[in-house]
Amino acid sequence: MVKLRLKRCGRKQRAIYRIVAIDVRSRREGRDLKRVGFYDPIKNQTHLNVPAILYFLQKGAQPTGTVHDILRKAELFKEKS
């Protein structure tokens, strides 16, 4: 099963996160299938590769809670609500 989840990057006390499609059995820092965006909580910036995210969602990928909230704020689920 594939999940869309956050992968921690950046330096100490300055975390940024990549949003990746990754196998459920992999570690947080494990090998990802594809990078589909990033999220910077300090600057409150997001960059999303929407076609890639929609592709993985159509194939059955499940976003984690935090990634789901990020996608909802970006109005990716607007048509479903």
JSON list of N, CA and C in Angstrom, two decimals:
[
{"chain": "A", "resi": 1, "resn": "MET", "atom": "N", "xyz": [0.84, -1.18, 0.00]},
{"chain": "A", "resi": 1, "resn": "MET", "atom": "CA", "xyz": [0.00, 0.00, 0.00]},
{"chain": "A", "resi": 1, "resn": "MET", "atom": "C", "xyz": [0.89, 1.24, 0.00]},
{"chain": "A", "resi": 2, "resn": "VAL", "atom": "N", "xyz": [0.44, 2.24, -0.71]},
{"chain": "A", "resi": 2, "resn": "VAL", "atom": "CA", "xyz": [1.19, 3.49, -0.84]},
{"chain": "A", "resi": 2, "resn": "VAL", "atom": "C", "xyz": [0.50, 4.57, -0.02]},
{"chain": "A", "resi": 3, "resn": "LYS", "atom": "N", "xyz": [1.31, 5.40, 0.64]},
{"chain": "A", "resi": 3, "resn": "LYS", "atom": "CA", "xyz": [0.78, 6.53, 1.41]},
{"chain": "A", "resi": 3, "resn": "LYS", "atom": "C", "xyz": [1.46, 7.80, 0.95]},
{"chain": "A", "resi": 4, "resn": "LEU", "atom": "N", "xyz": [0.76, 8.90, 1.08]},
{"chain": "A", "resi": 4, "resn": "LEU", "atom": "CA", "xyz": [1.35, 10.22, 0.91]},
{"chain": "A", "resi": 4, "resn": "LEU", "atom": "C", "xyz": [1.67, 10.73, 2.30]},
{"chain": "A", "resi": 5, "resn": "ARG", "atom": "N", "xyz": [2.95, 10.94, 2.58]},
{"chain": "A", "resi": 5, "resn": "ARG", "atom": "CA", "xyz": [3.32, 11.37, 3.91]},
{"chain": "A", "resi": 5, "resn": "ARG", "atom": "C", "xyz": [4.50, 12.33, 3.87]},
{"chain": "A", "resi": 6, "resn": "LEU", "atom": "N", "xyz": [4.83, 12.89, 5.03]},
{"chain": "A", "resi": 6, "resn": "LEU", "atom": "CA", "xyz": [5.89, 13.88, 5.14]},
{"chain": "A", "resi": 6, "resn": "LEU", "atom": "C", "xyz": [7.23, 13.20, 5.41]},
{"chain": "A", "resi": 7, "resn": "LYS", "atom": "N", "xyz": [8.26, 13.74, 4.79]},
{"chain": "A", "resi": 7, "resn": "LYS", "atom": "CA", "xyz": [9.63, 13.27, 4.99]},
{"chain": "A", "resi": 7, "resn": "LYS", "atom": "C", "xyz": [10.44, 14.47, 5.46]},
{"chain": "A", "resi": 8, "resn": "ARG", "atom": "N", "xyz": [11.04, 14.36, 6.64]},
{"chain": "A", "resi": 8, "resn": "ARG", "atom": "CA", "xyz": [11.72, 15.50, 7.25]},
{"chain": "A", "resi": 8, "resn": "ARG", "atom": "C", "xyz": [13.04, 15.79, 6.57]},
{"chain": "A", "resi": 9, "resn": "CYS", "atom": "N", "xyz": [13.27, 17.08, 6.28]},
{"chain": "A", "resi": 9, "resn": "CYS", "atom": "CA", "xyz": [14.53, 17.57, 5.72]},
{"chain": "A", "resi": 9, "resn": "CYS", "atom": "C", "xyz": [14.91, 18.83, 6.47]},
{"chain": "A", "resi": 10, "resn": "GLY", "atom": "N", "xyz": [15.97, 19.45, 6.05]},
{"chain": "A", "resi": 10, "resn": "GLY", "atom": "CA", "xyz": [16.39, 20.69, 6.69]},
{"chain": "A", "resi": 10, "resn": "GLY", "atom": "C", "xyz": [17.34, 20.43, 7.83]},
{"chain": "A", "resi": 11, "resn": "ARG", "atom": "N", "xyz": [17.70, 21.50, 8.53]},
{"chain": "A", "resi": 11, "resn": "ARG", "atom": "CA", "xyz": [18.65, 21.34, 9.61]},
{"chain": "A", "resi": 11, "resn": "ARG", "atom": "C", "xyz": [17.94, 21.33, 10.96]},
{"chain": "A", "resi": 12, "resn": "LYS", "atom": "N", "xyz": [18.72, 21.24, 11.99]},
{"chain": "A", "resi": 12, "resn": "LYS", "atom": "CA", "xyz": [18.18, 21.18, 13.34]},
{"chain": "A", "resi": 12, "resn": "LYS", "atom": "C", "xyz": [17.41, 22.46, 13.65]},
{"chain": "A", "resi": 13, "resn": "GLN", "atom": "N", "xyz": [16.24, 22.32, 14.21]},
{"chain": "A", "resi": 13, "resn": "GLN", "atom": "CA", "xyz": [15.35, 23.43, 14.59]},
{"chain": "A", "resi": 13, "resn": "GLN", "atom": "C", "xyz": [14.82, 24.23, 13.40]},
{"chain": "A", "resi": 14, "resn": "ARG", "atom": "N", "xyz": [15.08, 23.80, 12.16]},
{"chain": "A", "resi": 14, "resn": "ARG", "atom": "CA", "xyz": [14.60, 24.47, 10.96]},
{"chain": "A", "resi": 14, "resn": "ARG", "atom": "C", "xyz": [14.05, 23.43, 9.99]},
{"chain": "A", "resi": 15, "resn": "ALA", "atom": "N", "xyz": [13.12, 22.64, 10.44]},
{"chain": "A", "resi": 15, "resn": "ALA", "atom": "CA", "xyz": [12.63, 21.53, 9.64]},
{"chain": "A", "resi": 15, "resn": "ALA", "atom": "C", "xyz": [11.79, 22.03, 8.47]},
{"chain": "A", "resi": 16, "resn": "ILE", "atom": "N", "xyz": [12.00, 21.41, 7.31]},
{"chain": "A", "resi": 16, "resn": "ILE", "atom": "CA", "xyz": [11.06, 21.50, 6.21]},
{"chain": "A", "resi": 16, "resn": "ILE", "atom": "C", "xyz": [10.73, 20.06, 5.83]},
{"chain": "A", "resi": 17, "resn": "TYR", "atom": "N", "xyz": [9.63, 19.87, 5.19]},
{"chain": "A", "resi": 17, "resn": "TYR", "atom": "CA", "xyz": [9.17, 18.53, 4.90]},
{"chain": "A", "resi": 17, "resn": "TYR", "atom": "C", "xyz": [8.89, 18.37, 3.42]},
{"chain": "A", "resi": 18, "resn": "ARG", "atom": "N", "xyz": [9.30, 17.24, 2.88]},
{"chain": "A", "resi": 18, "resn": "ARG", "atom": "CA", "xyz": [8.91, 16.86, 1.53]},
{"chain": "A", "resi": 18, "resn": "ARG", "atom": "C", "xyz": [7.65, 16.01, 1.63]},
{"chain": "A", "resi": 19, "resn": "ILE", "atom": "N", "xyz": [6.74, 16.24, 0.73]},
{"chain": "A", "resi": 19, "resn": "ILE", "atom": "CA", "xyz": [5.56, 15.38, 0.65]},
{"chain": "A", "resi": 19, "resn": "ILE", "atom": "C", "xyz": [5.89, 14.32, -0.40]},
{"chain": "A", "resi": 20, "resn": "VAL", "atom": "N", "xyz": [5.89, 13.06, 0.02]},
{"chain": "A", "resi": 20, "resn": "VAL", "atom": "CA", "xyz": [6.33, 11.98, -0.84]},
{"chain": "A", "resi": 20, "resn": "VAL", "atom": "C", "xyz": [5.28, 10.87, -0.89]},
{"chain": "A", "resi": 21, "resn": "ALA", "atom": "N", "xyz": [5.29, 10.15, -2.00]},
{"chain": "A", "resi": 21, "resn": "ALA", "atom": "CA", "xyz": [4.54, 8.91, -2.10]},
{"chain": "A", "resi": 21, "resn": "ALA", "atom": "C", "xyz": [5.51, 7.81, -1.72]},
{"chain": "A", "resi": 22, "resn": "ILE", "atom": "N", "xyz": [5.16, 7.02, -0.71]},
{"chain": "A", "resi": 22, "resn": "ILE", "atom": "CA", "xyz": [6.10, 6.05, -0.15]},
{"chain": "A", "resi": 22, "resn": "ILE", "atom": "C", "xyz": [5.33, 4.79, 0.27]},
{"chain": "A", "resi": 23, "resn": "ASP", "atom": "N", "xyz": [6.01, 3.66, 0.22]},
{"chain": "A", "resi": 23, "resn": "ASP", "atom": "CA", "xyz": [5.41, 2.41, 0.65]},
{"chain": "A", "resi": 23, "resn": "ASP", "atom": "C", "xyz": [5.18, 2.45, 2.16]},
{"chain": "A", "resi": 24, "resn": "VAL", "atom": "N", "xyz": [4.12, 1.85, 2.62]},
{"chain": "A", "resi": 24, "resn": "VAL", "atom": "CA", "xyz": [3.74, 1.87, 4.04]},
{"chain": "A", "resi": 24, "resn": "VAL", "atom": "C", "xyz": [4.81, 1.26, 4.92]},
{"chain": "A", "resi": 25, "resn": "ARG", "atom": "N", "xyz": [5.49, 0.25, 4.42]},
{"chain": "A", "resi": 25, "resn": "ARG", "atom": "CA", "xyz": [6.46, -0.48, 5.25]},
{"chain": "A", "resi": 25, "resn": "ARG", "atom": "C", "xyz": [7.79, 0.25, 5.37]},
{"chain": "A", "resi": 26, "resn": "SER", "atom": "N", "xyz": [7.98, 1.35, 4.63]},
{"chain": "A", "resi": 26, "resn": "SER", "atom": "CA", "xyz": [9.24, 2.08, 4.68]},
{"chain": "A", "resi": 26, "resn": "SER", "atom": "C", "xyz": [9.31, 2.99, 5.89]},
{"chain": "A", "resi": 27, "resn": "ARG", "atom": "N", "xyz": [10.55, 3.32, 6.30]},
{"chain": "A", "resi": 27, "resn": "ARG", "atom": "CA", "xyz": [10.75, 4.25, 7.39]},
{"chain": "A", "resi": 27, "resn": "ARG", "atom": "C", "xyz": [10.40, 5.66, 6.93]},
{"chain": "A", "resi": 28, "resn": "ARG", "atom": "N", "xyz": [10.37, 6.60, 7.87]},
{"chain": "A", "resi": 28, "resn": "ARG", "atom": "CA", "xyz": [10.07, 7.99, 7.53]},
{"chain": "A", "resi": 28, "resn": "ARG", "atom": "C", "xyz": [11.11, 8.54, 6.57]},
{"chain": "A", "resi": 29, "resn": "GLU", "atom": "N", "xyz": [12.38, 8.18, 6.79]},
{"chain": "A", "resi": 29, "resn": "GLU", "atom": "CA", "xyz": [13.46, 8.67, 5.93]},
{"chain": "A", "resi": 29, "resn": "GLU", "atom": "C", "xyz": [13.82, 7.66, 4.85]},
{"chain": "A", "resi": 30, "resn": "GLY", "atom": "N", "xyz": [12.96, 6.68, 4.63]},
{"chain": "A", "resi": 30, "resn": "GLY", "atom": "CA", "xyz": [13.26, 5.63, 3.66]},
{"chain": "A", "resi": 30, "resn": "GLY", "atom": "C", "xyz": [13.13, 6.10, 2.22]},
{"chain": "A", "resi": 31, "resn": "ARG", "atom": "N", "xyz": [13.31, 5.17, 1.32]},
{"chain": "A", "resi": 31, "resn": "ARG", "atom": "CA", "xyz": [13.28, 5.48, -0.10]},
{"chain": "A", "resi": 31, "resn": "ARG", "atom": "C", "xyz": [11.85, 5.73, -0.54]},
{"chain": "A", "resi": 32, "resn": "ASP", "atom": "N", "xyz": [11.65, 6.86, -1.22]},
{"chain": "A", "resi": 32, "resn": "ASP", "atom": "CA", "xyz": [10.30, 7.22, -1.66]},
{"chain": "A", "resi": 32, "resn": "ASP", "atom": "C", "xyz": [10.10, 6.84, -3.12]},
{"chain": "A", "resi": 33, "resn": "LEU", "atom": "N", "xyz": [8.84, 6.68, -3.51]},
{"chain": "A", "resi": 33, "resn": "LEU", "atom": "CA", "xyz": [8.51, 6.37, -4.89]},
{"chain": "A", "resi": 33, "resn": "LEU", "atom": "C", "xyz": [8.59, 7.63, -5.76]},
{"chain": "A", "resi": 34, "resn": "LYS", "atom": "N", "xyz": [8.06, 8.74, -5.23]},
{"chain": "A", "resi": 34, "resn": "LYS", "atom": "CA", "xyz": [8.09, 10.00, -5.96]},
{"chain": "A", "resi": 34, "resn": "LYS", "atom": "C", "xyz": [7.89, 11.15, -4.99]},
{"chain": "A", "resi": 35, "resn": "ARG", "atom": "N", "xyz": [8.59, 12.24, -5.24]},
{"chain": "A", "resi": 35, "resn": "ARG", "atom": "CA", "xyz": [8.38, 13.46, -4.47]},
{"chain": "A", "resi": 35, "resn": "ARG", "atom": "C", "xyz": [7.27, 14.24, -5.14]},
{"chain": "A", "resi": 36, "resn": "VAL", "atom": "N", "xyz": [6.27, 14.62, -4.36]},
{"chain": "A", "resi": 36, "resn": "VAL", "atom": "CA", "xyz": [5.11, 15.30, -4.95]},
{"chain": "A", "resi": 36, "resn": "VAL", "atom": "C", "xyz": [4.90, 16.69, -4.40]},
{"chain": "A", "resi": 37, "resn": "GLY", "atom": "N", "xyz": [5.80, 17.18, -3.56]},
{"chain": "A", "resi": 37, "resn": "GLY", "atom": "CA", "xyz": [5.67, 18.54, -3.05]},
{"chain": "A", "resi": 37, "resn": "GLY", "atom": "C", "xyz": [6.53, 18.76, -1.83]},
{"chain": "A", "resi": 38, "resn": "PHE", "atom": "N", "xyz": [6.45, 19.97, -1.27]},
{"chain": "A", "resi": 38, "resn": "PHE", "atom": "CA", "xyz": [7.12, 20.25, -0.02]},
{"chain": "A", "resi": 38, "resn": "PHE", "atom": "C", "xyz": [6.28, 21.19, 0.82]},
{"chain": "A", "resi": 39, "resn": "TYR", "atom": "N", "xyz": [6.58, 21.21, 2.11]},
{"chain": "A", "resi": 39, "resn": "TYR", "atom": "CA", "xyz": [5.86, 22.03, 3.07]},
{"chain": "A", "resi": 39, "resn": "TYR", "atom": "C", "xyz": [6.86, 22.62, 4.05]},
{"chain": "A", "resi": 40, "resn": "ASP", "atom": "N", "xyz": [6.84, 23.95, 4.19]},
{"chain": "A", "resi": 40, "resn": "ASP", "atom": "CA", "xyz": [7.69, 24.66, 5.13]},
{"chain": "A", "resi": 40, "resn": "ASP", "atom": "C", "xyz": [6.80, 25.25, 6.22]},
{"chain": "A", "resi": 41, "resn": "PRO", "atom": "N", "xyz": [6.77, 24.64, 7.41]},
{"chain": "A", "resi": 41, "resn": "PRO", "atom": "CA", "xyz": [5.87, 25.14, 8.46]},
{"chain": "A", "resi": 41, "resn": "PRO", "atom": "C", "xyz": [6.31, 26.48, 9.06]},
{"chain": "A", "resi": 42, "resn": "ILE", "atom": "N", "xyz": [7.57, 26.83, 8.93]},
{"chain": "A", "resi": 42, "resn": "ILE", "atom": "CA", "xyz": [8.05, 28.08, 9.51]},
{"chain": "A", "resi": 42, "resn": "ILE", "atom": "C", "xyz": [7.60, 29.27, 8.65]},
{"chain": "A", "resi": 43, "resn": "LYS", "atom": "N", "xyz": [7.80, 29.16, 7.34]},
{"chain": "A", "resi": 43, "resn": "LYS", "atom": "CA", "xyz": [7.36, 30.21, 6.42]},
{"chain": "A", "resi": 43, "resn": "LYS", "atom": "C", "xyz": [5.92, 30.00, 5.96]},
{"chain": "A", "resi": 44, "resn": "ASN", "atom": "N", "xyz": [5.34, 28.88, 6.32]},
{"chain": "A", "resi": 44, "resn": "ASN", "atom": "CA", "xyz": [3.98, 28.52, 5.95]},
{"chain": "A", "resi": 44, "resn": "ASN", "atom": "C", "xyz": [3.81, 28.50, 4.43]},
{"chain": "A", "resi": 45, "resn": "GLN", "atom": "N", "xyz": [4.74, 27.84, 3.75]},
{"chain": "A", "resi": 45, "resn": "GLN", "atom": "CA", "xyz": [4.71, 27.71, 2.29]},
{"chain": "A", "resi": 45, "resn": "GLN", "atom": "C", "xyz": [4.49, 26.26, 1.91]},
{"chain": "A", "resi": 46, "resn": "THR", "atom": "N", "xyz": [3.76, 26.07, 0.83]},
{"chain": "A", "resi": 46, "resn": "THR", "atom": "CA", "xyz": [3.61, 24.73, 0.28]},
{"chain": "A", "resi": 46, "resn": "THR", "atom": "C", "xyz": [3.79, 24.82, -1.23]},
{"chain": "A", "resi": 47, "resn": "HIS", "atom": "N", "xyz": [4.33, 23.76, -1.79]},
{"chain": "A", "resi": 47, "resn": "HIS", "atom": "CA", "xyz": [4.43, 23.62, -3.23]},
{"chain": "A", "resi": 47, "resn": "HIS", "atom": "C", "xyz": [3.99, 22.21, -3.55]},
{"chain": "A", "resi": 48, "resn": "LEU", "atom": "N", "xyz": [2.97, 22.08, -4.39]},
{"chain": "A", "resi": 48, "resn": "LEU", "atom": "CA", "xyz": [2.39, 20.77, -4.67]},
{"chain": "A", "resi": 48, "resn": "LEU", "atom": "C", "xyz": [2.43, 20.48, -6.16]},
{"chain": "A", "resi": 49, "resn": "ASN", "atom": "N", "xyz": [2.79, 19.26, -6.50]},
{"chain": "A", "resi": 49, "resn": "ASN", "atom": "CA", "xyz": [2.71, 18.77, -7.87]},
{"chain": "A", "resi": 49, "resn": "ASN", "atom": "C", "xyz": [1.34, 18.10, -7.99]},
{"chain": "A", "resi": 50, "resn": "VAL", "atom": "N", "xyz": [0.34, 18.89, -8.34]},
{"chain": "A", "resi": 50, "resn": "VAL", "atom": "CA", "xyz": [-1.05, 18.44, -8.30]},
{"chain": "A", "resi": 50, "resn": "VAL", "atom": "C", "xyz": [-1.31, 17.24, -9.21]},
{"chain": "A", "resi": 51, "resn": "PRO", "atom": "N", "xyz": [-0.83, 17.22, -10.47]},
{"chain": "A", "resi": 51, "resn": "PRO", "atom": "CA", "xyz": [-1.10, 16.02, -11.29]},
{"chain": "A", "resi": 51, "resn": "PRO", "atom": "C", "xyz": [-0.54, 14.74, -10.67]},
{"chain": "A", "resi": 52, "resn": "ALA", "atom": "N", "xyz": [0.64, 14.81, -10.08]},
{"chain": "A", "resi": 52, "resn": "ALA", "atom": "CA", "xyz": [1.22, 13.61, -9.46]},
{"chain": "A", "resi": 52, "resn": "ALA", "atom": "C", "xyz": [0.42, 13.18, -8.23]},
{"chain": "A", "resi": 53, "resn": "ILE", "atom": "N", "xyz": [-0.04, 14.15, -7.44]},
{"chain": "A", "resi": 53, "resn": "ILE", "atom": "CA", "xyz": [-0.84, 13.83, -6.25]},
{"chain": "A", "resi": 53, "resn": "ILE", "atom": "C", "xyz": [-2.15, 13.19, -6.67]},
{"chain": "A", "resi": 54, "resn": "LEU", "atom": "N", "xyz": [-2.82, 13.75, -7.67]},
{"chain": "A", "resi": 54, "resn": "LEU", "atom": "CA", "xyz": [-4.08, 13.18, -8.14]},
{"chain": "A", "resi": 54, "resn": "LEU", "atom": "C", "xyz": [-3.87, 11.78, -8.71]},
{"chain": "A", "resi": 55, "resn": "TYR", "atom": "N", "xyz": [-2.76, 11.57, -9.39]},
{"chain": "A", "resi": 55, "resn": "TYR", "atom": "CA", "xyz": [-2.45, 10.24, -9.93]},
{"chain": "A", "resi": 55, "resn": "TYR", "atom": "C", "xyz": [-2.36, 9.20, -8.81]},
{"chain": "A", "resi": 56, "resn": "PHE", "atom": "N", "xyz": [-1.60, 9.53, -7.76]},
{"chain": "A", "resi": 56, "resn": "PHE", "atom": "CA", "xyz": [-1.45, 8.58, -6.66]},
{"chain": "A", "resi": 56, "resn": "PHE", "atom": "C", "xyz": [-2.75, 8.38, -5.89]},
{"chain": "A", "resi": 57, "resn": "LEU", "atom": "N", "xyz": [-3.55, 9.44, -5.74]},
{"chain": "A", "resi": 57, "resn": "LEU", "atom": "CA", "xyz": [-4.84, 9.29, -5.06]},
{"chain": "A", "resi": 57, "resn": "LEU", "atom": "C", "xyz": [-5.78, 8.40, -5.87]},
{"chain": "A", "resi": 58, "resn": "GLN", "atom": "N", "xyz": [-5.75, 8.53, -7.20]},
{"chain": "A", "resi": 58, "resn": "GLN", "atom": "CA", "xyz": [-6.60, 7.68, -8.04]},
{"chain": "A", "resi": 58, "resn": "GLN", "atom": "C", "xyz": [-6.16, 6.22, -7.99]},
{"chain": "A", "resi": 59, "resn": "LYS", "atom": "N", "xyz": [-4.86, 6.00, -7.78]},
{"chain": "A", "resi": 59, "resn": "LYS", "atom": "CA", "xyz": [-4.35, 4.63, -7.69]},
{"chain": "A", "resi": 59, "resn": "LYS", "atom": "C", "xyz": [-4.56, 4.02, -6.31]},
{"chain": "A", "resi": 60, "resn": "GLY", "atom": "N", "xyz": [-5.13, 4.79, -5.36]},
{"chain": "A", "resi": 60, "resn": "GLY", "atom": "CA", "xyz": [-5.46, 4.24, -4.06]},
{"chain": "A", "resi": 60, "resn": "GLY", "atom": "C", "xyz": [-4.55, 4.64, -2.93]},
{"chain": "A", "resi": 61, "resn": "ALA", "atom": "N", "xyz": [-3.66, 5.59, -3.15]},
{"chain": "A", "resi": 61, "resn": "ALA", "atom": "CA", "xyz": [-2.77, 6.05, -2.08]},
{"chain": "A", "resi": 61, "resn": "ALA", "atom": "C", "xyz": [-3.58, 6.77, -1.01]},
{"chain": "A", "resi": 62, "resn": "GLN", "atom": "N", "xyz": [-3.21, 6.57, 0.24]},
{"chain": "A", "resi": 62, "resn": "GLN", "atom": "CA", "xyz": [-3.90, 7.20, 1.36]},
{"chain": "A", "resi": 62, "resn": "GLN", "atom": "C", "xyz": [-3.01, 8.29, 1.95]},
{"chain": "A", "resi": 63, "resn": "PRO", "atom": "N", "xyz": [-3.49, 9.53, 2.03]},
{"chain": "A", "resi": 63, "resn": "PRO", "atom": "CA", "xyz": [-2.70, 10.57, 2.69]},
{"chain": "A", "resi": 63, "resn": "PRO", "atom": "C", "xyz": [-2.78, 10.42, 4.21]},
{"chain": "A", "resi": 64, "resn": "THR", "atom": "N", "xyz": [-1.68, 10.76, 4.89]},
{"chain": "A", "resi": 64, "resn": "THR", "atom": "CA", "xyz": [-1.71, 10.78, 6.34]},
{"chain": "A", "resi": 64, "resn": "THR", "atom": "C", "xyz": [-2.55, 11.97, 6.79]},
{"chain": "A", "resi": 65, "resn": "GLY", "atom": "N", "xyz": [-2.81, 12.07, 8.06]},
{"chain": "A", "resi": 65, "resn": "GLY", "atom": "CA", "xyz": [-3.65, 13.15, 8.57]},
{"chain": "A", "resi": 65, "resn": "GLY", "atom": "C", "xyz": [-3.11, 14.52, 8.27]},
{"chain": "A", "resi": 66, "resn": "THR", "atom": "N", "xyz": [-1.81, 14.72, 8.49]},
{"chain": "A", "resi": 66, "resn": "THR", "atom": "CA", "xyz": [-1.21, 16.03, 8.25]},
{"chain": "A", "resi": 66, "resn": "THR", "atom": "C", "xyz": [-1.20, 16.37, 6.77]},
{"chain": "A", "resi": 67, "resn": "VAL", "atom": "N", "xyz": [-0.86, 15.40, 5.94]},
{"chain": "A", "resi": 67, "resn": "VAL", "atom": "CA", "xyz": [-0.85, 15.65, 4.49]},
{"chain": "A", "resi": 67, "resn": "VAL", "atom": "C", "xyz": [-2.27, 15.92, 4.00]},
{"chain": "A", "resi": 68, "resn": "HIS", "atom": "N", "xyz": [-3.24, 15.23, 4.56]},
{"chain": "A", "resi": 68, "resn": "HIS", "atom": "CA", "xyz": [-4.64, 15.48, 4.19]},
{"chain": "A", "resi": 68, "resn": "HIS", "atom": "C", "xyz": [-5.03, 16.92, 4.52]},
{"chain": "A", "resi": 69, "resn": "ASP", "atom": "N", "xyz": [-4.61, 17.40, 5.68]},
{"chain": "A", "resi": 69, "resn": "ASP", "atom": "CA", "xyz": [-4.91, 18.79, 6.06]},
{"chain": "A", "resi": 69, "resn": "ASP", "atom": "C", "xyz": [-4.23, 19.78, 5.12]},
{"chain": "A", "resi": 70, "resn": "ILE", "atom": "N", "xyz": [-3.00, 19.50, 4.72]},
{"chain": "A", "resi": 70, "resn": "ILE", "atom": "CA", "xyz": [-2.28, 20.37, 3.79]},
{"chain": "A", "resi": 70, "resn": "ILE", "atom": "C", "xyz": [-2.99, 20.40, 2.44]},
{"chain": "A", "resi": 71, "resn": "LEU", "atom": "N", "xyz": [-3.42, 19.25, 1.97]},
{"chain": "A", "resi": 71, "resn": "LEU", "atom": "CA", "xyz": [-4.12, 19.18, 0.68]},
{"chain": "A", "resi": 71, "resn": "LEU", "atom": "C", "xyz": [-5.48, 19.86, 0.75]},
{"chain": "A", "resi": 72, "resn": "ARG", "atom": "N", "xyz": [-6.14, 19.75, 1.90]},
{"chain": "A", "resi": 72, "resn": "ARG", "atom": "CA", "xyz": [-7.44, 20.41, 2.06]},
{"chain": "A", "resi": 72, "resn": "ARG", "atom": "C", "xyz": [-7.29, 21.92, 2.06]},
{"chain": "A", "resi": 73, "resn": "LYS", "atom": "N", "xyz": [-6.23, 22.43, 2.71]},
{"chain": "A", "resi": 73, "resn": "LYS", "atom": "CA", "xyz": [-5.98, 23.88, 2.71]},
{"chain": "A", "resi": 73, "resn": "LYS", "atom": "C", "xyz": [-5.65, 24.38, 1.31]},
{"chain": "A", "resi": 74, "resn": "ALA", "atom": "N", "xyz": [-5.05, 23.52, 0.50]},
{"chain": "A", "resi": 74, "resn": "ALA", "atom": "CA", "xyz": [-4.74, 23.89, -0.88]},
{"chain": "A", "resi": 74, "resn": "ALA", "atom": "C", "xyz": [-5.95, 23.69, -1.79]},
{"chain": "A", "resi": 75, "resn": "GLU", "atom": "N", "xyz": [-7.10, 23.33, -1.21]},
{"chain": "A", "resi": 75, "resn": "GLU", "atom": "CA", "xyz": [-8.38, 23.13, -1.90]},
{"chain": "A", "resi": 75, "resn": "GLU", "atom": "C", "xyz": [-8.30, 22.05, -2.97]},
{"chain": "A", "resi": 76, "resn": "LEU", "atom": "N", "xyz": [-7.52, 20.99, -2.69]},
{"chain": "A", "resi": 76, "resn": "LEU", "atom": "CA", "xyz": [-7.43, 19.88, -3.60]},
{"chain": "A", "resi": 76, "resn": "LEU", "atom": "C", "xyz": [-8.66, 18.99, -3.50]},
{"chain": "A", "resi": 77, "resn": "PHE", "atom": "N", "xyz": [-9.32, 18.99, -2.35]},
{"chain": "A", "resi": 77, "resn": "PHE", "atom": "CA", "xyz": [-10.52, 18.18, -2.14]},
{"chain": "A", "resi": 77, "resn": "PHE", "atom": "C", "xyz": [-11.78, 19.02, -2.25]},
{"chain": "A", "resi": 78, "resn": "LYS", "atom": "N", "xyz": [-11.71, 20.18, -2.90]},
{"chain": "A", "resi": 78, "resn": "LYS", "atom": "CA", "xyz": [-12.84, 21.10, -2.95]},
{"chain": "A", "resi": 78, "resn": "LYS", "atom": "C", "xyz": [-14.07, 20.48, -3.62]},
{"chain": "A", "resi": 79, "resn": "GLU", "atom": "N", "xyz": [-13.85, 19.70, -4.68]},
{"chain": "A", "resi": 79, "resn": "GLU", "atom": "CA", "xyz": [-14.98, 19.14, -5.39]},
{"chain": "A", "resi": 79, "resn": "GLU", "atom": "C", "xyz": [-15.64, 18.00, -4.63]},
{"chain": "A", "resi": 80, "resn": "LYS", "atom": "N", "xyz": [-14.92, 17.38, -3.69]},
{"chain": "A", "resi": 80, "resn": "LYS", "atom": "CA", "xyz": [-15.50, 16.26, -2.94]},
{"chain": "A", "resi": 80, "resn": "LYS", "atom": "C", "xyz": [-16.30, 16.72, -1.73]},
{"chain": "A", "resi": 81, "resn": "SER", "atom": "N", "xyz": [-16.05, 17.93, -1.22]},
{"chain": "A", "resi": 81, "resn": "SER", "atom": "CA", "xyz": [-16.73, 18.41, -0.02]},
{"chain": "A", "resi": 81, "resn": "SER", "atom": "C", "xyz": [-18.12, 18.91, -0.30]}
]
